[in-house]
Coordinates of C-alpha atoms in Angstrom, one line a residue:
M1 CA -128.5 -58.0 -80.6
S2 CA -126.7 -60.3 -78.2
N3 CA -127.8 -61.2 -74.7
N4 CA -124.5 -60.1 -73.1
K5 CA -124.3 -59.0 -69.5
I6 CA -125.2 -55.3 -69.3
S7 CA -124.9 -52.5 -66.7
G8 CA -127.5 -50.2 -68.1
I9 CA -131.0 -49.6 -66.9
V10 CA -134.2 -48.3 -68.5
I11 CA -136.6 -45.9 -66.8
L12 CA -140.1 -45.9 -68.3
A13 CA -141.8 -42.7 -67.2
G14 CA -144.9 -40.6 -67.8
A15 CA -144.3 -36.8 -68.2
G16 CA -147.9 -35.8 -67.5
P17 CA -150.4 -34.0 -69.9
G18 CA -148.4 -30.8 -70.6
D19 CA -148.0 -28.5 -67.6
P20 CA -144.3 -29.0 -66.6
D21 CA -145.2 -28.5 -63.0
L22 CA -147.2 -31.7 -63.0
I23 CA -144.2 -34.1 -63.2
T24 CA -143.3 -36.2 -60.2
L25 CA -140.2 -35.6 -58.0
K26 CA -139.0 -39.0 -58.9
L27 CA -139.1 -38.2 -62.6
Q28 CA -137.3 -34.9 -61.9
D29 CA -134.5 -36.8 -60.2
K30 CA -134.2 -39.4 -63.1
L31 CA -134.0 -36.6 -65.7
K32 CA -131.0 -35.2 -63.9
M33 CA -129.3 -38.6 -64.0
A34 CA -130.2 -40.1 -67.4
D35 CA -127.5 -40.6 -70.1
V36 CA -130.1 -41.0 -72.9
I37 CA -133.6 -39.5 -72.9
I38 CA -136.0 -40.9 -75.6
V39 CA -138.9 -38.5 -75.8
D40 CA -142.4 -38.8 -77.3
R41 CA -143.9 -35.8 -79.2
L42 CA -146.5 -35.1 -76.4
V43 CA -143.9 -34.2 -73.8
N44 CA -143.6 -30.5 -73.1
P45 CA -140.0 -29.5 -74.2
V46 CA -139.8 -27.3 -71.1
I47 CA -139.6 -30.4 -68.9
I48 CA -136.4 -31.4 -70.7
Q49 CA -135.0 -27.9 -70.7
Q50 CA -135.5 -27.4 -67.0
N51 CA -134.5 -30.8 -65.7
A52 CA -132.3 -32.9 -68.0
R53 CA -128.5 -32.7 -67.5
K54 CA -126.6 -30.9 -70.2
E55 CA -124.6 -34.0 -71.2
A56 CA -127.7 -36.2 -71.9
L57 CA -128.4 -37.4 -75.4
I58 CA -132.0 -36.2 -76.2
V59 CA -133.7 -38.3 -78.9
Q60 CA -137.1 -37.2 -80.3
V61 CA -139.2 -40.2 -81.3
G62 CA -142.4 -38.6 -82.5
K63 CA -145.5 -40.7 -82.8
Q64 CA -148.8 -39.2 -84.0
G65 CA -152.0 -40.6 -85.5
Y66 CA -152.6 -40.0 -89.2
N67 CA -149.0 -38.9 -89.7
D68 CA -146.7 -40.9 -91.9
A69 CA -143.7 -39.2 -90.2
S70 CA -144.3 -41.3 -87.1
I71 CA -141.4 -43.4 -86.1
L72 CA -142.2 -47.1 -85.9
Q73 CA -142.5 -48.7 -82.4
K74 CA -140.0 -51.4 -83.4
D75 CA -137.4 -48.7 -84.2
I76 CA -138.0 -47.0 -80.8
T77 CA -137.7 -50.3 -78.9
D78 CA -134.5 -51.1 -80.8
L79 CA -133.1 -47.7 -79.8
I80 CA -133.9 -48.3 -76.1
I81 CA -132.3 -51.7 -76.1
H82 CA -129.2 -50.5 -78.0
H83 CA -128.4 -47.8 -75.5
A84 CA -129.2 -49.9 -72.5
L85 CA -126.9 -52.7 -73.7
S86 CA -124.2 -50.0 -74.0
G87 CA -124.4 -49.6 -70.2
K88 CA -126.4 -46.3 -70.3
M89 CA -129.2 -45.1 -68.1
V90 CA -132.0 -44.7 -70.6
L91 CA -135.1 -42.6 -69.8
R92 CA -138.0 -43.5 -72.0
L93 CA -140.3 -40.5 -71.6
K94 CA -143.9 -40.6 -72.7
G95 CA -146.7 -38.0 -72.5
G96 CA -149.4 -38.5 -69.8
D97 CA -149.0 -41.8 -67.9
V98 CA -146.6 -44.4 -69.1
A99 CA -149.2 -47.1 -69.5
F100 CA -152.4 -45.4 -70.7
F101 CA -152.9 -46.2 -74.3
S102 CA -149.2 -46.5 -75.0
N103 CA -146.9 -49.1 -76.4
V104 CA -145.2 -49.8 -73.1
L105 CA -145.9 -53.5 -73.3
D106 CA -143.8 -53.9 -76.4
E107 CA -140.9 -52.2 -74.6
L108 CA -141.4 -54.2 -71.5
I109 CA -141.3 -57.5 -73.4
A110 CA -138.0 -56.4 -75.1
L111 CA -136.5 -55.4 -71.8
K112 CA -137.3 -58.8 -70.3
K113 CA -136.0 -60.6 -73.4
F114 CA -132.5 -58.9 -73.0
N115 CA -132.6 -59.1 -69.1
I116 CA -132.3 -55.3 -68.8
P117 CA -133.3 -53.9 -65.5
F118 CA -136.1 -51.3 -65.5
E119 CA -138.3 -49.1 -63.4
I120 CA -141.7 -47.7 -64.2
I121 CA -142.6 -44.1 -63.0
P122 CA -146.3 -43.2 -63.4
G123 CA -147.5 -39.9 -64.6
I124 CA -150.7 -37.9 -64.6
T125 CA -152.7 -39.2 -67.5
A126 CA -154.5 -36.9 -70.0
A127 CA -157.9 -37.8 -68.5
S128 CA -156.9 -36.7 -65.0
G129 CA -155.2 -33.5 -66.2
A130 CA -157.9 -32.5 -68.7
S131 CA -160.8 -33.1 -66.3
A132 CA -159.1 -31.3 -63.4
Y133 CA -158.1 -28.2 -65.5
A134 CA -161.6 -28.1 -67.0
G135 CA -163.3 -28.3 -63.6
I136 CA -165.0 -31.6 -64.5
P137 CA -164.7 -34.2 -61.8
L138 CA -164.8 -37.6 -63.5
T139 CA -166.9 -39.1 -60.8
A140 CA -169.3 -37.2 -58.5
R141 CA -171.7 -38.4 -55.9
G142 CA -175.2 -38.7 -57.3
I143 CA -174.0 -38.0 -60.9
S144 CA -171.5 -40.6 -61.9
Q145 CA -170.1 -43.5 -59.9
G146 CA -167.5 -44.7 -62.4
V147 CA -165.4 -44.0 -65.5
L148 CA -164.8 -45.9 -68.7
F149 CA -161.5 -45.1 -70.5
K150 CA -161.7 -45.9 -74.3
Q151 CA -159.7 -45.3 -77.4
F152 CA -161.6 -44.4 -80.6
S153 CA -159.6 -43.9 -83.8
P154 CA -160.0 -45.1 -87.4
G155 CA -160.4 -48.8 -87.5
N156 CA -161.8 -49.1 -84.0
S157 CA -165.2 -50.7 -84.0
F158 CA -167.4 -51.6 -81.1
T159 CA -169.9 -54.4 -81.2
P160 CA -173.7 -53.5 -80.9
E161 CA -173.6 -54.6 -77.3
E162 CA -170.6 -52.4 -76.6
W163 CA -172.2 -49.4 -78.3
N164 CA -175.4 -50.0 -76.3
H165 CA -173.5 -50.1 -73.1
L166 CA -171.5 -46.9 -73.9
A167 CA -174.7 -45.1 -74.9
T168 CA -176.8 -46.1 -71.9
T169 CA -174.3 -46.2 -69.0
T170 CA -174.4 -43.5 -66.3
D171 CA -170.6 -43.8 -66.0
T172 CA -168.5 -41.0 -67.4
L173 CA -166.9 -41.8 -70.8
V174 CA -163.4 -40.7 -71.6
F175 CA -162.2 -41.2 -75.1
Y176 CA -158.6 -40.9 -76.1
M177 CA -157.6 -40.2 -79.8
A178 CA -161.3 -39.5 -80.7
S179 CA -161.4 -35.8 -81.5
R180 CA -160.7 -36.2 -85.2
N181 CA -163.5 -38.8 -85.4
I182 CA -165.9 -37.1 -83.0
L183 CA -168.9 -37.1 -85.3
E184 CA -168.4 -40.8 -86.0
L185 CA -168.4 -41.5 -82.3
V186 CA -171.5 -39.4 -81.7
T187 CA -173.3 -41.2 -84.5
G188 CA -172.6 -44.5 -82.9
L189 CA -173.8 -43.4 -79.5
L190 CA -177.0 -41.8 -80.9
L191 CA -178.1 -45.1 -82.4
Y192 CA -178.5 -46.4 -78.8
A193 CA -178.7 -43.4 -76.6
K194 CA -181.8 -42.8 -74.5
K195 CA -180.8 -39.2 -73.8
S196 CA -179.6 -37.3 -76.9
I197 CA -178.9 -34.2 -74.7
R198 CA -176.1 -36.0 -72.9
P199 CA -173.3 -33.4 -72.6
I200 CA -169.9 -33.8 -74.3
A201 CA -166.7 -31.9 -73.9
V202 CA -163.6 -31.8 -76.1
I203 CA -160.5 -30.5 -74.4
G204 CA -157.5 -29.7 -76.4
Q205 CA -153.9 -28.9 -75.2
A206 CA -155.1 -29.7 -71.6
T207 CA -153.2 -28.2 -68.7
T208 CA -151.2 -25.8 -70.9
I209 CA -151.6 -22.1 -71.6
H210 CA -153.2 -23.1 -74.9
Q211 CA -156.0 -25.2 -73.4
Q212 CA -159.3 -24.9 -75.2
I213 CA -162.6 -26.5 -74.2
Y214 CA -165.6 -27.1 -76.5
I215 CA -168.9 -28.0 -74.9
S216 CA -171.9 -29.5 -76.7
T217 CA -174.4 -32.4 -76.5
L218 CA -174.8 -35.5 -78.6
K219 CA -177.7 -34.1 -80.5
D220 CA -176.0 -30.7 -81.1
A221 CA -172.5 -32.0 -81.9
F222 CA -173.0 -32.0 -85.7
A223 CA -174.0 -28.4 -85.6
D224 CA -171.2 -27.4 -83.2
F225 CA -168.3 -29.5 -84.3
V226 CA -168.7 -30.1 -88.1
G227 CA -165.6 -28.8 -89.9
K228 CA -163.9 -28.0 -86.6
E229 CA -160.2 -29.0 -86.2
F230 CA -159.2 -29.7 -82.6
G231 CA -155.7 -29.2 -81.5
S232 CA -153.5 -32.2 -80.8
P233 CA -153.7 -33.7 -78.3
S234 CA -157.4 -33.6 -77.5
L235 CA -159.6 -35.6 -75.1
V236 CA -163.3 -36.3 -75.2
I237 CA -165.4 -36.5 -72.1
I238 CA -169.1 -37.6 -72.3
G239 CA -171.5 -37.7 -69.3
E240 CA -173.5 -35.6 -66.9
V241 CA -170.4 -34.5 -65.1
V242 CA -169.6 -32.2 -68.1
H243 CA -172.3 -29.9 -66.7
L244 CA -170.1 -29.2 -63.7
H245 CA -167.6 -27.3 -66.0
T246 CA -169.8 -24.2 -66.0
H247 CA -169.7 -24.1 -62.2
F248 CA -166.1 -25.1 -61.5
N249 CA -164.0 -24.0 -64.4
W250 CA -161.0 -22.3 -62.9
F251 CA -158.3 -22.5 -65.6
A252 CA -159.4 -20.1 -68.4
T253 CA -157.1 -19.5 -71.4
Q254 CA -157.7 -19.2 -75.1
K255 CA -154.2 -18.5 -76.3
P256 CA -153.6 -20.0 -79.7
G257 CA -150.6 -22.3 -80.4
S258 CA -149.1 -25.4 -79.0
V259 CA -146.3 -26.3 -76.5
F260 CA -145.7 -29.6 -78.3
N261 CA -143.2 -30.2 -81.0
E262 CA -144.4 -30.5 -84.6
L263 CA -143.8 -34.0 -85.9
I264 CA -141.4 -34.1 -88.9
K265 CA -139.8 -37.0 -90.6
Q266 CA -136.5 -37.7 -89.1
S267 CA -134.0 -40.6 -88.6
I268 CA -133.3 -41.6 -85.0
P269 CA -129.6 -41.5 -84.0
Q270 CA -128.0 -44.7 -82.6

């Protein structure tokens, strides 16, 4: 790719956790203007259907853990640069917030390299959406004064000091990408935990009509969660604030299914 003068622009935006009503007004405006919309798997298709202009090119660039059909980040970045250098307004749309456990840094570096102007539009991250729709405040006076956001997937390993801190802190723990390895996570925490009855919630398909919530404790997780497959995406919340769910749960639904696209192997159009 050359570094020629360009007239395009890239919008890096978060589409929220699933409920299409949770997108920002600014994102709604950009969806109506964009020439090319490059969409992650965890973006509710209704957001595109309701807001994107009919002439826009919609490119699905699915990424999913443990799935070989995931499109490489390099290919996604090349696609963004290609359309921007063609003078297009490119909207890179990610699930949740644009910068929470995403590859936005790779895209930003490429945009700077090619002198492509860009904007960043925040979105409601999965942690905020899941906790709100489960009636679990992430912080609460006298219960939890802080929150730790972590990723836990195969290959992640914490040092003994990190495990000890996670197991003993009174802060709320929020783990992204951890539901498939929930028992491995629980095992690590139990090695250092002073309270094995610390509550744990797994929230799947948060903020959608398919939301499901599973409540347990560290000591009971093996009995409650063994063999269970949680829908994707799922978020794990650990801490005393989980007890608040029984008092303040307001969004009750157990409808099976998913609003998100199934990830299938595909080539991305240029």
